[in-house]
GROMACS .gro file of C-alpha atoms in nm:
model
  181
    1UNK     CA    1   8.642  10.003   8.274
    2UNK     CA    2   8.500   9.923   8.643
    3UNK     CA    3   8.183  10.184   8.561
    4UNK     CA    4   8.157  10.026   8.230
    5UNK     CA    5   8.036   9.690   8.362
    6UNK     CA    6   7.757   9.862   8.594
    7UNK     CA    7   7.635  10.063   8.238
    8UNK     CA    8   7.632  10.140   7.916
    9UNK     CA    9   8.006  10.216   7.822
   10UNK     CA   10   7.877  10.543   7.642
   11UNK     CA   11   7.720  10.638   7.977
   12UNK     CA   12   8.037  10.547   8.154
   13UNK     CA   13   8.272  10.779   8.002
   14UNK     CA   14   7.995  11.067   8.015
   15UNK     CA   15   8.000  10.976   8.469
   16UNK     CA   16   8.375  10.961   8.421
   17UNK     CA   17   8.446  11.261   8.233
   18UNK     CA   18   8.197  11.497   8.454
   19UNK     CA   19   8.330  11.348   8.779
   20UNK     CA   20   8.721  11.383   8.678
   21UNK     CA   21   8.595  11.777   8.500
   22UNK     CA   22   8.411  11.808   8.889
   23UNK     CA   23   8.749  11.698   9.084
   24UNK     CA   24   8.941  11.913   8.883
   25UNK     CA   25   8.782  12.221   8.975
   26UNK     CA   26   8.722  12.106   9.307
   27UNK     CA   27   9.098  12.058   9.365
   28UNK     CA   28   9.108  12.412   9.282
   29UNK     CA   29   8.886  12.498   9.556
   30UNK     CA   30   9.045  12.271   9.795
   31UNK     CA   31   9.414  12.368   9.713
   32UNK     CA   32   9.302  12.731   9.728
   33UNK     CA   33   9.134  12.658  10.105
   34UNK     CA   34   9.397  12.480  10.246
   35UNK     CA   35   9.660  12.732  10.126
   36UNK     CA   36   9.482  13.019  10.213
   37UNK     CA   37   9.277  12.913  10.529
   38UNK     CA   38   8.994  13.062  10.376
   39UNK     CA   39   8.702  13.031  10.112
   40UNK     CA   40   8.717  13.247   9.812
   41UNK     CA   41   8.571  13.270   9.485
   42UNK     CA   42   8.905  13.285   9.284
   43UNK     CA   43   8.924  12.923   9.215
   44UNK     CA   44   8.560  12.941   9.028
   45UNK     CA   45   8.744  13.047   8.755
   46UNK     CA   46   8.909  12.701   8.723
   47UNK     CA   47   8.565  12.646   8.544
   48UNK     CA   48   8.643  12.837   8.285
   49UNK     CA   49   8.984  12.637   8.185
   50UNK     CA   50   8.809  12.294   8.167
   51UNK     CA   51   8.731  12.312   7.851
   52UNK     CA   52   9.080  12.300   7.650
   53UNK     CA   53   9.266  12.153   7.446
   54UNK     CA   54   9.407  11.894   7.687
   55UNK     CA   55   9.052  11.760   7.668
   56UNK     CA   56   9.003  11.781   7.343
   57UNK     CA   57   9.311  11.538   7.223
   58UNK     CA   58   9.118  11.342   7.463
   59UNK     CA   59   9.400  11.295   7.732
   60UNK     CA   60   9.166  11.213   8.006
   61UNK     CA   61   9.383  11.021   8.183
   62UNK     CA   62   9.613  11.312   8.220
   63UNK     CA   63   9.378  11.521   8.333
   64UNK     CA   64   9.245  11.260   8.579
   65UNK     CA   65   9.559  11.207   8.709
   66UNK     CA   66   9.584  11.621   8.788
   67UNK     CA   67   9.301  11.627   8.961
   68UNK     CA   68   9.462  11.359   9.183
   69UNK     CA   69   9.741  11.592   9.164
   70UNK     CA   70   9.509  11.900   9.315
   71UNK     CA   71   9.360  11.692   9.557
   72UNK     CA   72   9.682  11.524   9.685
   73UNK     CA   73   9.849  11.844   9.689
   74UNK     CA   74   9.591  11.993   9.937
   75UNK     CA   75   9.604  11.685  10.153
   76UNK     CA   76  10.001  11.735  10.168
   77UNK     CA   77   9.979  12.089  10.248
   78UNK     CA   78   9.684  12.031  10.525
   79UNK     CA   79   9.876  11.724  10.644
   80UNK     CA   80  10.169  11.975  10.704
   81UNK     CA   81  10.201  11.968  11.108
   82UNK     CA   82  10.019  11.647  11.105
   83UNK     CA   83  10.229  11.328  11.246
   84UNK     CA   84  10.465  11.224  11.025
   85UNK     CA   85  10.332  10.858  10.946
   86UNK     CA   86  10.053  11.004  10.838
   87UNK     CA   87  10.157  11.236  10.586
   88UNK     CA   88  10.383  10.926  10.466
   89UNK     CA   89  10.112  10.684  10.456
   90UNK     CA   90   9.841  10.954  10.260
   91UNK     CA   91  10.139  11.091  10.076
   92UNK     CA   92  10.272  10.763   9.923
   93UNK     CA   93   9.909  10.622   9.864
   94UNK     CA   94   9.858  10.934   9.702
   95UNK     CA   95  10.151  10.957   9.461
   96UNK     CA   96  10.102  10.627   9.326
   97UNK     CA   97   9.771  10.654   9.261
   98UNK     CA   98   9.828  10.969   9.029
   99UNK     CA   99  10.191  10.784   8.906
  100UNK     CA  100   9.930  10.451   8.772
  101UNK     CA  101   9.707  10.705   8.682
  102UNK     CA  102   9.967  10.922   8.418
  103UNK     CA  103  10.324  10.942   8.439
  104UNK     CA  104  10.343  11.361   8.388
  105UNK     CA  105  10.097  11.416   8.613
  106UNK     CA  106  10.320  11.217   8.886
  107UNK     CA  107  10.618  11.461   8.750
  108UNK     CA  108  10.399  11.752   8.801
  109UNK     CA  109  10.282  11.614   9.207
  110UNK     CA  110  10.639  11.550   9.245
  111UNK     CA  111  10.741  11.924   9.149
  112UNK     CA  112  10.496  12.081   9.320
  113UNK     CA  113  10.560  11.866   9.665
  114UNK     CA  114  10.914  11.915   9.694
  115UNK     CA  115  10.858  12.275   9.596
  116UNK     CA  116  10.618  12.336   9.866
  117UNK     CA  117  10.886  12.147  10.089
  118UNK     CA  118  11.176  12.364   9.989
  119UNK     CA  119  10.971  12.731   9.999
  120UNK     CA  120  11.042  12.952  10.236
  121UNK     CA  121  10.813  12.947  10.542
  122UNK     CA  122  10.991  13.270  10.669
  123UNK     CA  123  11.276  13.439  10.621
  124UNK     CA  124  11.448  13.150  10.709
  125UNK     CA  125  11.786  13.044  10.495
  126UNK     CA  126  11.834  12.738  10.305
  127UNK     CA  127  11.992  12.464  10.601
  128UNK     CA  128  11.901  12.144  10.726
  129UNK     CA  129  11.559  12.224  10.873
  130UNK     CA  130  11.473  12.239  10.484
  131UNK     CA  131  11.574  11.948  10.372
  132UNK     CA  132  11.400  11.781  10.697
  133UNK     CA  133  11.114  11.904  10.512
  134UNK     CA  134  11.171  11.754  10.190
  135UNK     CA  135  11.302  11.463  10.265
  136UNK     CA  136  10.904  11.303  10.363
  137UNK     CA  137  10.819  11.441   9.980
  138UNK     CA  138  11.031  11.246   9.866
  139UNK     CA  139  11.007  10.953  10.002
  140UNK     CA  140  10.629  10.946   9.933
  141UNK     CA  141  10.813  10.930   9.569
  142UNK     CA  142  10.990  10.642   9.610
  143UNK     CA  143  10.699  10.381   9.483
  144UNK     CA  144  10.632  10.579   9.166
  145UNK     CA  145  10.993  10.623   9.081
  146UNK     CA  146  11.063  10.218   9.119
  147UNK     CA  147  10.748  10.135   8.964
  148UNK     CA  148  10.887  10.385   8.657
  149UNK     CA  149  11.205  10.199   8.691
  150UNK     CA  150  11.080   9.835   8.697
  151UNK     CA  151  10.837   9.889   8.354
  152UNK     CA  152  10.901   9.785   8.015
  153UNK     CA  153  11.029  10.046   7.783
  154UNK     CA  154  10.892  10.095   7.487
  155UNK     CA  155  10.972   9.935   7.166
  156UNK     CA  156  10.997  10.287   7.034
  157UNK     CA  157  11.270  10.425   6.809
  158UNK     CA  158  11.549  10.570   7.052
  159UNK     CA  159  11.478  10.923   6.833
  160UNK     CA  160  11.292  11.201   6.975
  161UNK     CA  161  11.168  11.522   6.769
  162UNK     CA  162  11.098  11.876   6.927
  163UNK     CA  163  10.930  12.127   6.729
  164UNK     CA  164  11.052  12.424   6.656
  165UNK     CA  165  11.108  12.647   6.965
  166UNK     CA  166  10.863  12.928   6.825
  167UNK     CA  167  10.606  12.678   6.928
  168UNK     CA  168  10.651  12.735   7.262
  169UNK     CA  169  10.515  13.072   7.253
  170UNK     CA  170  10.180  12.903   7.109
  171UNK     CA  171  10.167  12.636   7.354
  172UNK     CA  172  10.065  12.864   7.681
  173UNK     CA  173   9.800  12.991   7.516
  174UNK     CA  174   9.627  12.611   7.414
  175UNK     CA  175   9.468  12.582   7.754
  176UNK     CA  176   9.239  12.824   7.596
  177UNK     CA  177   9.250  12.670   7.253
  178UNK     CA  178   8.940  12.490   7.104
  179UNK     CA  179   8.801  12.399   6.752
  180UNK     CA  180   8.841  12.733   6.653
  181UNK     CA  181   9.150  13.006   6.713
   0.00000   0.00000   0.00000
């Protein structure tokens, strides 16, 4: 909506779409860089997955949230040894922005930073040190959780309908799927 005030709506949508796709691929590059401490050509394969069914269905907020999630996770990993207040401030801001983009992207981010915090660094066991590393990650998620809890509920029916279990075998290939199987 902010871009549409400065340019025609169609142009604004194209600019947003291009920026979102570049942010998704750039987030893959950034996350690989901070995780492995070197540049590589492997993250460029993300470009092959940008045109997918989620994009065709028009879930642009979700994809934009995933782009934010990748960049925020890269920042979280890069700041692992930085002062805790910096991590909390940047992590909380990023988590809140991701929540405002899309709830499912927020769930992916929450899962990713908690898993990163609990992952073993060496041959350590599960103990207070791991919980101490996970606590800042959990604290950054609090504003998003509070916003979710304070939000109004939908007037939709309380009935949930799920597809057949066989559908789950089709979903992993949907990232490669487009109009014609």
